[in-house]
Short mmCIF file of C-alpha atoms and ligand atoms in Angstrom, two decimals:
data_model
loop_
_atom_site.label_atom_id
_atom_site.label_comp_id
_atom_site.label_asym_id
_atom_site.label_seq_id
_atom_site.Cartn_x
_atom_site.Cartn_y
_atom_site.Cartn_z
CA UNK A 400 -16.97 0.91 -22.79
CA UNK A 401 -15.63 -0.43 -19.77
CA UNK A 402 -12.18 0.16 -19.59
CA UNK A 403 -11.23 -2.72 -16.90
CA UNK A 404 -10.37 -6.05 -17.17
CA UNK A 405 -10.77 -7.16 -13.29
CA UNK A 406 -14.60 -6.67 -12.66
CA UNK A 407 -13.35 -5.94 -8.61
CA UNK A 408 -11.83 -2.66 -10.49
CA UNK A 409 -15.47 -1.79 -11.26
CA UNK A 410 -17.48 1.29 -9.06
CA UNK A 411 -21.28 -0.33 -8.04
CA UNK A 412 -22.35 2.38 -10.61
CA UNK A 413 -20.05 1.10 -13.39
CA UNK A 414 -21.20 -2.32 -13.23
CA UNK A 415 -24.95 -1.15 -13.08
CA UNK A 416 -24.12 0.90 -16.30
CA UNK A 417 -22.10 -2.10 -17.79
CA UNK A 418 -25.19 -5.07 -17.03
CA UNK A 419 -27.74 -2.50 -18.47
CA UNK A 420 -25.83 -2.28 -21.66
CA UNK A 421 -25.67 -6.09 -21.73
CA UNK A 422 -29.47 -6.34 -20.75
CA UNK A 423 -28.85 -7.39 -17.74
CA UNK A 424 -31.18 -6.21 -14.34
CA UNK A 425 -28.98 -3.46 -12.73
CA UNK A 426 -30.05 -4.14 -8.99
CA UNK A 427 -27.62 -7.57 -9.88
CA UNK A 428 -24.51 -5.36 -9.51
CA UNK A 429 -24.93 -5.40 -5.72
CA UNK A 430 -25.73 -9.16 -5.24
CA UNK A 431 -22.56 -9.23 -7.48
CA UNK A 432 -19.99 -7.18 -5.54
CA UNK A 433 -21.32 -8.58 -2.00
CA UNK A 434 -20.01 -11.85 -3.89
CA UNK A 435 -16.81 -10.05 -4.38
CA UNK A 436 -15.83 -8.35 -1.39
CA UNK A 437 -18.25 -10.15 1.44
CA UNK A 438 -18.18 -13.43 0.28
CA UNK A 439 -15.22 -13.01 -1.73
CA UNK A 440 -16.03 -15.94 -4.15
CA UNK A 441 -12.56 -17.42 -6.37
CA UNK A 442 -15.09 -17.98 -9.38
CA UNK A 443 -18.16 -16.68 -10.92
CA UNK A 444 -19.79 -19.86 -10.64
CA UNK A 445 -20.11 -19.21 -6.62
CA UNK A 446 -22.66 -16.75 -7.08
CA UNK A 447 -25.57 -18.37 -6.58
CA UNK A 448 -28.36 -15.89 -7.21
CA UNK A 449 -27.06 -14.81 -10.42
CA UNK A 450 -28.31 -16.62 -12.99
CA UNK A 451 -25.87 -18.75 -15.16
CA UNK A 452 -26.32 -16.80 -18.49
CA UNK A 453 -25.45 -13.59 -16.78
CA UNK A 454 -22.18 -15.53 -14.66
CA UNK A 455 -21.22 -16.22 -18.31
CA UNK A 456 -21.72 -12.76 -19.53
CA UNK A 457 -19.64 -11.52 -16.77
CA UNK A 458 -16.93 -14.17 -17.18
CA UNK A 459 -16.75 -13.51 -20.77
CA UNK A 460 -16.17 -9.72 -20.17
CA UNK A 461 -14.08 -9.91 -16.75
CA UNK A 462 -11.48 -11.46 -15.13
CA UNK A 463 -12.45 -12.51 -11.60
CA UNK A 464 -8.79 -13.48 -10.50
CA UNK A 465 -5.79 -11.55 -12.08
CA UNK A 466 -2.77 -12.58 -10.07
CA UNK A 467 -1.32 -15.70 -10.06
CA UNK A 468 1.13 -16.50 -6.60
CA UNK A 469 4.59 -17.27 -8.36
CA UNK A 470 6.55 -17.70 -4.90
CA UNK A 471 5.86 -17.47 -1.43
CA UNK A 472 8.58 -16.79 1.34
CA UNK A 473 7.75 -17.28 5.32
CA UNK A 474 9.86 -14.99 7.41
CA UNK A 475 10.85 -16.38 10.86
CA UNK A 476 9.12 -12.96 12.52
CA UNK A 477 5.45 -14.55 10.91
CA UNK A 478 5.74 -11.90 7.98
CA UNK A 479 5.04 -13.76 4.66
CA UNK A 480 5.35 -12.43 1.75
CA UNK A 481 3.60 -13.37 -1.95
CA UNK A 482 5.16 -12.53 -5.29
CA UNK A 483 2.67 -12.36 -8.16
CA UNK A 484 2.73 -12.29 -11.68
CA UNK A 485 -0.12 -10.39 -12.96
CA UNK A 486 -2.50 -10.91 -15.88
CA UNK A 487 -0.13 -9.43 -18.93
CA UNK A 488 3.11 -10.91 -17.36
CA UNK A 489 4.77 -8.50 -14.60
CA UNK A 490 5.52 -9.46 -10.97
CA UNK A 491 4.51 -7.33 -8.04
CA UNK A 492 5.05 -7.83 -4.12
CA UNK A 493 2.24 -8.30 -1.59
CA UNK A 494 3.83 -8.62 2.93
CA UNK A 495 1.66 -9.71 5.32
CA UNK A 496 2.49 -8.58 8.47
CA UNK A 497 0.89 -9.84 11.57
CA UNK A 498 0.98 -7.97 15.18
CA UNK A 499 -0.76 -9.07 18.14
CA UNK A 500 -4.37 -10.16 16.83
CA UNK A 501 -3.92 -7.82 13.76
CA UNK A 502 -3.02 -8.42 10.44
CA UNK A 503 -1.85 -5.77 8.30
CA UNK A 504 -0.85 -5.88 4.42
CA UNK A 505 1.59 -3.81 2.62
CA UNK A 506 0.10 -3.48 -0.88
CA UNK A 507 1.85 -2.51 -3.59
CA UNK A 508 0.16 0.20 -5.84
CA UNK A 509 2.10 -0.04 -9.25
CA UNK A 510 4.45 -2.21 -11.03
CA UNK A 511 7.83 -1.35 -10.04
CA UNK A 512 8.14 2.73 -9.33
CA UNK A 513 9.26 6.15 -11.15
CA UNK A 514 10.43 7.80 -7.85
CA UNK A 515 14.10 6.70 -7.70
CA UNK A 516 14.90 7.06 -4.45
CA UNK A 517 18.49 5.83 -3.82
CA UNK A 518 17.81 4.33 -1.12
CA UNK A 519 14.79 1.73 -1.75
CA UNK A 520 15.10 -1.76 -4.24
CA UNK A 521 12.31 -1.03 -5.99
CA UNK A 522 13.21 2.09 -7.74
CA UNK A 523 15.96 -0.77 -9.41
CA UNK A 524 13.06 -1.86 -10.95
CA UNK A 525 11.78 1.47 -13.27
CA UNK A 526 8.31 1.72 -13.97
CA UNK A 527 6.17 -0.09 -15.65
CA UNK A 528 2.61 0.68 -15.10
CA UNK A 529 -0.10 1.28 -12.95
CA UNK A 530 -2.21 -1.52 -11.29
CA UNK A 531 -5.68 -1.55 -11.17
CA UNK A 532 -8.02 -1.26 -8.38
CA UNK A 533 -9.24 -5.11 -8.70
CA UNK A 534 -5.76 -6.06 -8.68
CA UNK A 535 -5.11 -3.92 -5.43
CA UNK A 536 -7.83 -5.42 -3.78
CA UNK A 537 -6.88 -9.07 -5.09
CA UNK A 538 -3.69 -8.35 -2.99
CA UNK A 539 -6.06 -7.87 0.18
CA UNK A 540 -8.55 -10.66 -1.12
CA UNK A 541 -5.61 -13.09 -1.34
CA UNK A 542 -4.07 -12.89 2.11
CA UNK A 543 -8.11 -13.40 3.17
CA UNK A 544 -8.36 -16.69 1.39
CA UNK A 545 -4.93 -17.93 2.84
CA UNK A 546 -5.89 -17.14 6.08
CA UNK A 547 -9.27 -19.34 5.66
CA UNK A 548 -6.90 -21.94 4.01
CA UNK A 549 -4.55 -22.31 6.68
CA UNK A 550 -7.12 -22.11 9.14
CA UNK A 551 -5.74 -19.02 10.71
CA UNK A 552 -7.88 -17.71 13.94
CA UNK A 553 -8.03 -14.05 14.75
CA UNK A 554 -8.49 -13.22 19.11
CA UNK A 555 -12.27 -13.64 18.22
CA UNK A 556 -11.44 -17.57 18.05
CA UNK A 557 -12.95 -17.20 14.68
CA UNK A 558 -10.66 -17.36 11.06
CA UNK A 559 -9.12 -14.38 10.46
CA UNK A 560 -8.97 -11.24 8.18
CA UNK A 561 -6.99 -8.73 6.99
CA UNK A 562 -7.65 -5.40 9.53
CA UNK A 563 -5.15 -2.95 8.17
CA UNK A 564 -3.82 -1.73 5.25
CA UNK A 565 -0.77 -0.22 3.92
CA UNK A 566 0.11 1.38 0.67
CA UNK A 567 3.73 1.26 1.03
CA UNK A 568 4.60 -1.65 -1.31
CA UNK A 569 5.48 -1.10 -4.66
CA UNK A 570 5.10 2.08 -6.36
CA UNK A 571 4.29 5.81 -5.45
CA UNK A 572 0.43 5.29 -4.69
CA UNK A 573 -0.41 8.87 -5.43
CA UNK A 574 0.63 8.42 -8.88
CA UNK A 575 -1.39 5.95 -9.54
CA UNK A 576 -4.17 7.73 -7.43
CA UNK A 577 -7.67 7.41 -9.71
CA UNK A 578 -7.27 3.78 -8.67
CA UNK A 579 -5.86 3.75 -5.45
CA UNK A 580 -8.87 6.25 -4.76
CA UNK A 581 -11.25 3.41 -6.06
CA UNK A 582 -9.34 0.88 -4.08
CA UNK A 583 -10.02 2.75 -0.63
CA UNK A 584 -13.47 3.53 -1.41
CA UNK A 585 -14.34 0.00 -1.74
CA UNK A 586 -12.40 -0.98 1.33
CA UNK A 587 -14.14 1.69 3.12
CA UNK A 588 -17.88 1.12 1.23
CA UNK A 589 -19.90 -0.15 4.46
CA UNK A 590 -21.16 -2.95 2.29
CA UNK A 591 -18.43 -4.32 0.84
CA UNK A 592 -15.07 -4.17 3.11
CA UNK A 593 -16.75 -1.94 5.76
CA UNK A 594 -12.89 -0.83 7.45
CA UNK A 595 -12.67 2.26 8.95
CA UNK A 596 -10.51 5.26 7.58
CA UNK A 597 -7.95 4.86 10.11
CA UNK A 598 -7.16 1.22 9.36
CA UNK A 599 -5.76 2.43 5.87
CA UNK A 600 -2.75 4.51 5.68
CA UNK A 601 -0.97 5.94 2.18
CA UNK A 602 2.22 6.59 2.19
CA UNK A 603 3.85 9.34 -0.22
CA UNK A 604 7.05 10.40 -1.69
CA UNK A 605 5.39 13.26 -1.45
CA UNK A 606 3.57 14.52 -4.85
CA UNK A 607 2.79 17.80 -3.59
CA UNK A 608 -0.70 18.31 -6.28
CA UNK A 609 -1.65 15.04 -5.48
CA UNK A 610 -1.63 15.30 -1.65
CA UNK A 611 -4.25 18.43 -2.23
CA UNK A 612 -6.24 15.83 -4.86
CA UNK A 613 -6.38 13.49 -2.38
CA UNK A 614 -7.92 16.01 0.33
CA UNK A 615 -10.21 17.14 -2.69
CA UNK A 616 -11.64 13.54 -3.68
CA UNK A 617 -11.61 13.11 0.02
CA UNK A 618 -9.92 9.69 -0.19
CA UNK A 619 -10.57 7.25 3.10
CA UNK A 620 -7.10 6.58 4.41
CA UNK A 621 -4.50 8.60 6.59
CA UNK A 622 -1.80 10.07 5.24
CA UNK A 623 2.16 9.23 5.63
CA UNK A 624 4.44 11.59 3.98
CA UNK A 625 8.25 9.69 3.39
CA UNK A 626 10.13 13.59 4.55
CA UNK A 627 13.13 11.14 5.55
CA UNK A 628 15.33 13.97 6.10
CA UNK A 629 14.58 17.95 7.01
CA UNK A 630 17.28 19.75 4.28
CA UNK A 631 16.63 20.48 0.70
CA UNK A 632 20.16 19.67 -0.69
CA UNK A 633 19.84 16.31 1.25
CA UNK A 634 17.08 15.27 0.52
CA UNK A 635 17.58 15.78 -2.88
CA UNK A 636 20.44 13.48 -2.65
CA UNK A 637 18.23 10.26 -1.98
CA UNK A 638 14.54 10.88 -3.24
CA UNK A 639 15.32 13.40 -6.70
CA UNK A 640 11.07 13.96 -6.42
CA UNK A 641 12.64 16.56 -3.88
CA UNK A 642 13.94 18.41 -7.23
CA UNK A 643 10.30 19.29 -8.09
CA UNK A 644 8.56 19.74 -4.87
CA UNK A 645 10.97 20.85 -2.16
CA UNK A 646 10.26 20.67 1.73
CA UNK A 647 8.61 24.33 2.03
CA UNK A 648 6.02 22.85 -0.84
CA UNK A 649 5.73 19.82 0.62
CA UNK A 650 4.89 20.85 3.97
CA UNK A 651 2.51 23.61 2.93
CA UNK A 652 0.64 20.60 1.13
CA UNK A 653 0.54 18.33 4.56
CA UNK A 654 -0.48 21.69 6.31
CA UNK A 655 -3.69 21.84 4.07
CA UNK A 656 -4.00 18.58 4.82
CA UNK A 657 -4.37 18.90 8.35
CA UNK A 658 -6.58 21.76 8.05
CA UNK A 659 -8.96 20.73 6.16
CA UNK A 660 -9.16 16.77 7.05
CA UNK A 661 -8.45 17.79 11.05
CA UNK A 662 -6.32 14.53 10.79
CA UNK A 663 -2.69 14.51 11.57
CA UNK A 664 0.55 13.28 9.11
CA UNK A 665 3.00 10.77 9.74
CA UNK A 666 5.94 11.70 8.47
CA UNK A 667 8.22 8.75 7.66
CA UNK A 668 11.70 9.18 8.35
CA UNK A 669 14.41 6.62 6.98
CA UNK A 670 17.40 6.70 9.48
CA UNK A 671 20.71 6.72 7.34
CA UNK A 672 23.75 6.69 9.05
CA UNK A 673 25.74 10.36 8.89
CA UNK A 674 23.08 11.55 6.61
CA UNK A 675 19.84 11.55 8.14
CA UNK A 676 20.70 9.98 11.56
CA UNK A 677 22.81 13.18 13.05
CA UNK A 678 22.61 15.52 15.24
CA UNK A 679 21.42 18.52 12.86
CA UNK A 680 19.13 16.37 11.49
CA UNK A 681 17.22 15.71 14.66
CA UNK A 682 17.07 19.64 15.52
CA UNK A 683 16.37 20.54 11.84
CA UNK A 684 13.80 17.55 12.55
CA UNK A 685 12.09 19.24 16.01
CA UNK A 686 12.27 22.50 13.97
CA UNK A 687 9.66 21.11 11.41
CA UNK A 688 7.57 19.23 13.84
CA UNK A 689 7.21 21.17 16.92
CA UNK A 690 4.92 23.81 15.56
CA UNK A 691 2.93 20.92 13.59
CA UNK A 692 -0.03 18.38 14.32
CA UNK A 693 2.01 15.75 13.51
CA UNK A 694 3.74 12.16 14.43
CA UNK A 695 6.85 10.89 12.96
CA UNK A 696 7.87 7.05 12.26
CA UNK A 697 11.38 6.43 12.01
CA UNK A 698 12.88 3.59 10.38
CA UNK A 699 16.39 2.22 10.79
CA UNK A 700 17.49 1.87 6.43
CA UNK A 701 17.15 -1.89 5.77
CA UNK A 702 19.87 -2.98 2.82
CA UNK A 703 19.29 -2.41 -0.51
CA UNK A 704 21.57 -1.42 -3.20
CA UNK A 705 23.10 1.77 -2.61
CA UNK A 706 26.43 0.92 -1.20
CA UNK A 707 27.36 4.22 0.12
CA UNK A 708 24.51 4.38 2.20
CA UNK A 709 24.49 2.39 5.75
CA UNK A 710 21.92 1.75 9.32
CA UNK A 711 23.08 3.52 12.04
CA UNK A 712 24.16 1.47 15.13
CA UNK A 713 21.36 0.97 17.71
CA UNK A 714 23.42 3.65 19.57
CA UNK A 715 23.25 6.09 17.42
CA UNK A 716 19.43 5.44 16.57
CA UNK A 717 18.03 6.28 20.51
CA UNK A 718 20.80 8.82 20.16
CA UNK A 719 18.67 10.03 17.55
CA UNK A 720 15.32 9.42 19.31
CA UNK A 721 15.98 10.59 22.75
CA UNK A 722 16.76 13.91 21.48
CA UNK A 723 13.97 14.37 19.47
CA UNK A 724 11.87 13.04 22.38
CA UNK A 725 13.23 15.75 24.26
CA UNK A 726 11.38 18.33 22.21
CA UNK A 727 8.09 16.48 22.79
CA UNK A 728 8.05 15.62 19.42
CA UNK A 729 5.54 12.09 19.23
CA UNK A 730 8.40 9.58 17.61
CA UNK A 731 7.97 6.03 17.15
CA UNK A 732 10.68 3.59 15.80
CA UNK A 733 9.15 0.75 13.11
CA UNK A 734 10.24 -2.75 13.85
CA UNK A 735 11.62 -4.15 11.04
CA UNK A 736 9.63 -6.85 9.80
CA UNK A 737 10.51 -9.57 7.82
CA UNK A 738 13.58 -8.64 7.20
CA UNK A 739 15.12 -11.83 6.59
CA UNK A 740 12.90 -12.40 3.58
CA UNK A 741 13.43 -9.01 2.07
CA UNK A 742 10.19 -8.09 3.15
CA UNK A 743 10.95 -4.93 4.89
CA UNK A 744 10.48 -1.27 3.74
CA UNK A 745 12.29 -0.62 0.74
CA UNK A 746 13.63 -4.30 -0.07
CA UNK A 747 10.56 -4.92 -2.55
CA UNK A 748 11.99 -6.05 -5.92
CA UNK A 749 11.19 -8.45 -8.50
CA UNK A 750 13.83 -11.01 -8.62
CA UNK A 751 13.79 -13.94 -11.70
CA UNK A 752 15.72 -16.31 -9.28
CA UNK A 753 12.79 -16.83 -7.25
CA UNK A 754 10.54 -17.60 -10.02
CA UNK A 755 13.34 -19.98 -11.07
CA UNK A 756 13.02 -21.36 -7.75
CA UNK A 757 8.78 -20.90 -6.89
CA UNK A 758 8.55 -23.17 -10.48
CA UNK A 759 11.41 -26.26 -9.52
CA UNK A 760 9.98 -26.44 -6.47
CA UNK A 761 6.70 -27.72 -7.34
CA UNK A 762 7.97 -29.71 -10.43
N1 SAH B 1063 6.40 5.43 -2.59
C1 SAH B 1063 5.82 5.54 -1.29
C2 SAH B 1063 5.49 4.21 -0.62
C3 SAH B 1063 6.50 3.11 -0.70
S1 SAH B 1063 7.93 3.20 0.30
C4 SAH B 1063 6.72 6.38 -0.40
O1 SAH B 1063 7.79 6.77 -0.84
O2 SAH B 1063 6.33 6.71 0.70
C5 SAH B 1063 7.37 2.99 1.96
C6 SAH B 1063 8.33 3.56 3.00
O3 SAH B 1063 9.55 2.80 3.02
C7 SAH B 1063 8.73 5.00 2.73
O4 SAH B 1063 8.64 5.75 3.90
C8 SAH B 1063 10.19 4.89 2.31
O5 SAH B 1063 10.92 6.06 2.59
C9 SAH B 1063 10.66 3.70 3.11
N2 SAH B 1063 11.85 3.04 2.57
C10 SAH B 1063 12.21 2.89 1.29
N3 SAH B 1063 13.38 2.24 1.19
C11 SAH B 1063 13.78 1.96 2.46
C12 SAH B 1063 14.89 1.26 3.02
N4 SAH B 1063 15.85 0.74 2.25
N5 SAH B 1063 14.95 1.14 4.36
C13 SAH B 1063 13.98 1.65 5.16
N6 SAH B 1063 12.90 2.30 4.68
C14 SAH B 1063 12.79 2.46 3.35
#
């Protein structure tokens, strides 16, 4: 009946359903998930007001821990970054990026993607399928518990936690939105994660019927919209989801948006040198923004493995900037972080070597 294996993938109302079938008291599924997401507990046995016949009803049903770390790699900016293998045998990437007191983690949202944008490592990968809410949060849960195990201390002087999160790991997170939906809502629940709407921010290819889905479930997260460059035939070029839903679609979706959530978009925009780092580009750029609620966050390309596509020089990216700052247009430039660990936007991959290397390591 239940169709998850990770109980954190379960809604408060699924679990109530799922311990009244098993005879179970119902008003146990909140003691459980405080467990989970307050406490969060690395076994079943930790929760200590559950009885032990029901802990072992629950462990025989659910997993309480699906990922297993297969490598870890420190970047020398403080960005670390966790490869997992997950429960049936794929890998996935998790970054941690801290900033001044904050820590933020790039989640990713599905195993490997379907997008195929030329310009980003993990569309190497293909698809392979969806991940499930618990396993989203796991990502979250995990960087928690190794900032308690390393003793980490937030401004506060007290240990850590995760503050923001980003869905731009891994995957197209509005195709896999039923659970990224559940993820957010559980983030957001003021009894579980408690984090406030702003501190979670989805990033899109742009899936035009799922942008107005996402306004219609009324999802808790802000919206980023990868535009990453303001022509049809080239933006077709690098990110073929273009081929479906053009710009004229796409930004009549992000218009909606703003209308009926009052929140603004980020556009993303990937600076590629002489194809989306030009001159046109930035007026075709102030053309799209200037009569929009809107904020756009370049990024200089990091490598990956289209070899006819190149960064611009740090010239040519203020270049870039100054003259869309010109037109008023709010434009901020990401850092790239962890770069040197191919942690940075687009460089997410699976890559056997470093299992190879995670397993002689300890052995
Ligand atoms: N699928 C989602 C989220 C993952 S990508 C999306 O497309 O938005 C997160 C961001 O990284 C996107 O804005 C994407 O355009 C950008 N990106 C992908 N590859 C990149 C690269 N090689 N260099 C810089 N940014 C990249």
């Amino acid at each position: 009946m239940v169709k998850y294996k990770d109980i954190k993938s379960l809604t408060t109302d699924e679990l109530k359903e799922w311990l009244n079938a098993a005879g179970e008291k119902p008003f146990r599924a909140e003691q459980i998930q405080n467990w989970l997401f307050c406490h969060q507990v690395r076994d079943f046995s930790e929760m200590n007001n559950v009885p032990p016949s029901t802990q072992a009803k629950l462990a025989a049903e659910f997993s309480i821990q699906s990922l297993t770390p297969a490598h870890r790699a420190d970047s020398s900016d403080g960005t670390l970054k966790w490869l997992y293998k997950t429960y049936d045998g794929h890998f996935i990437e998790t970054v941690m990026i801290p900033t001044n007191g904050r820590f933020s983690v790039c989640v990713s949202t599905q195993v490997g993607c379907a997008m195929n944008c030329s310009f980003c490592r993990t569309a190497k990968m293909g698809f392979t399928r969806n991940l499930e809410a618990g396993e989203i949060l796991e990502e979250i849960i995990r960087v928690n518990w190794h900032l308690k195990d390393s003793n980490t201390l937030g401004e506060d002087g007290k240990i850590a936690q995760v503050t923001n999160i980003i869905f731009m790991g891994m995957g197209e997170p509005l195709n896999n939105l039923e659970n990224v939906h559940r993820t957010c809502c559980t983030l957001h629940h003021q009894k579980l994660f408690n984090m406030g709407r702003k501190r979670m921010t989805l990033s899109t290819s742009g899936i035009v019927p799922k942008i107005k889905e996402l306004v219609d479930r009324n999802t808790p997260c802000c919206l980023a919209v990868s535009l990453n460059s303001t022509n049809n035939e080239r933006r077709s070029v690098v990110m073929p989801v273009n081929d479906t839903w053009p710009i004229e679609k796409l930004l009549e979706a992000t218009d909606e948006y703003t209308r009926r959530t009052d929140n603004y978009v980020t556009f993303e925009f990937v600076l590629m040198k002489d194809v989306t780092c030009t001159d046109i580009a930035a007026k075709e750029l102030i053309r799209i923004c200037a009569p929009r609620r809107c904020k756009v966050n370049a990024i200089v390309l990091n490598p990956a493995d289209d070899p006819t596509l190149e960064a611009p020089t740090p010239e040519e990216v203020e270049h870039f900037l100054a003259l869309v700052r010109a037109a008023e247009i709010q434009i901020t430039i990401r850092n790239p972080r962890g770069r040197d660990i191919s942690a940075a936007c687009g460089q997410l991959a699976y890559n056997q070597q470093k299992v190879v290397y995670a397993h002689t390591e300890s052995t």
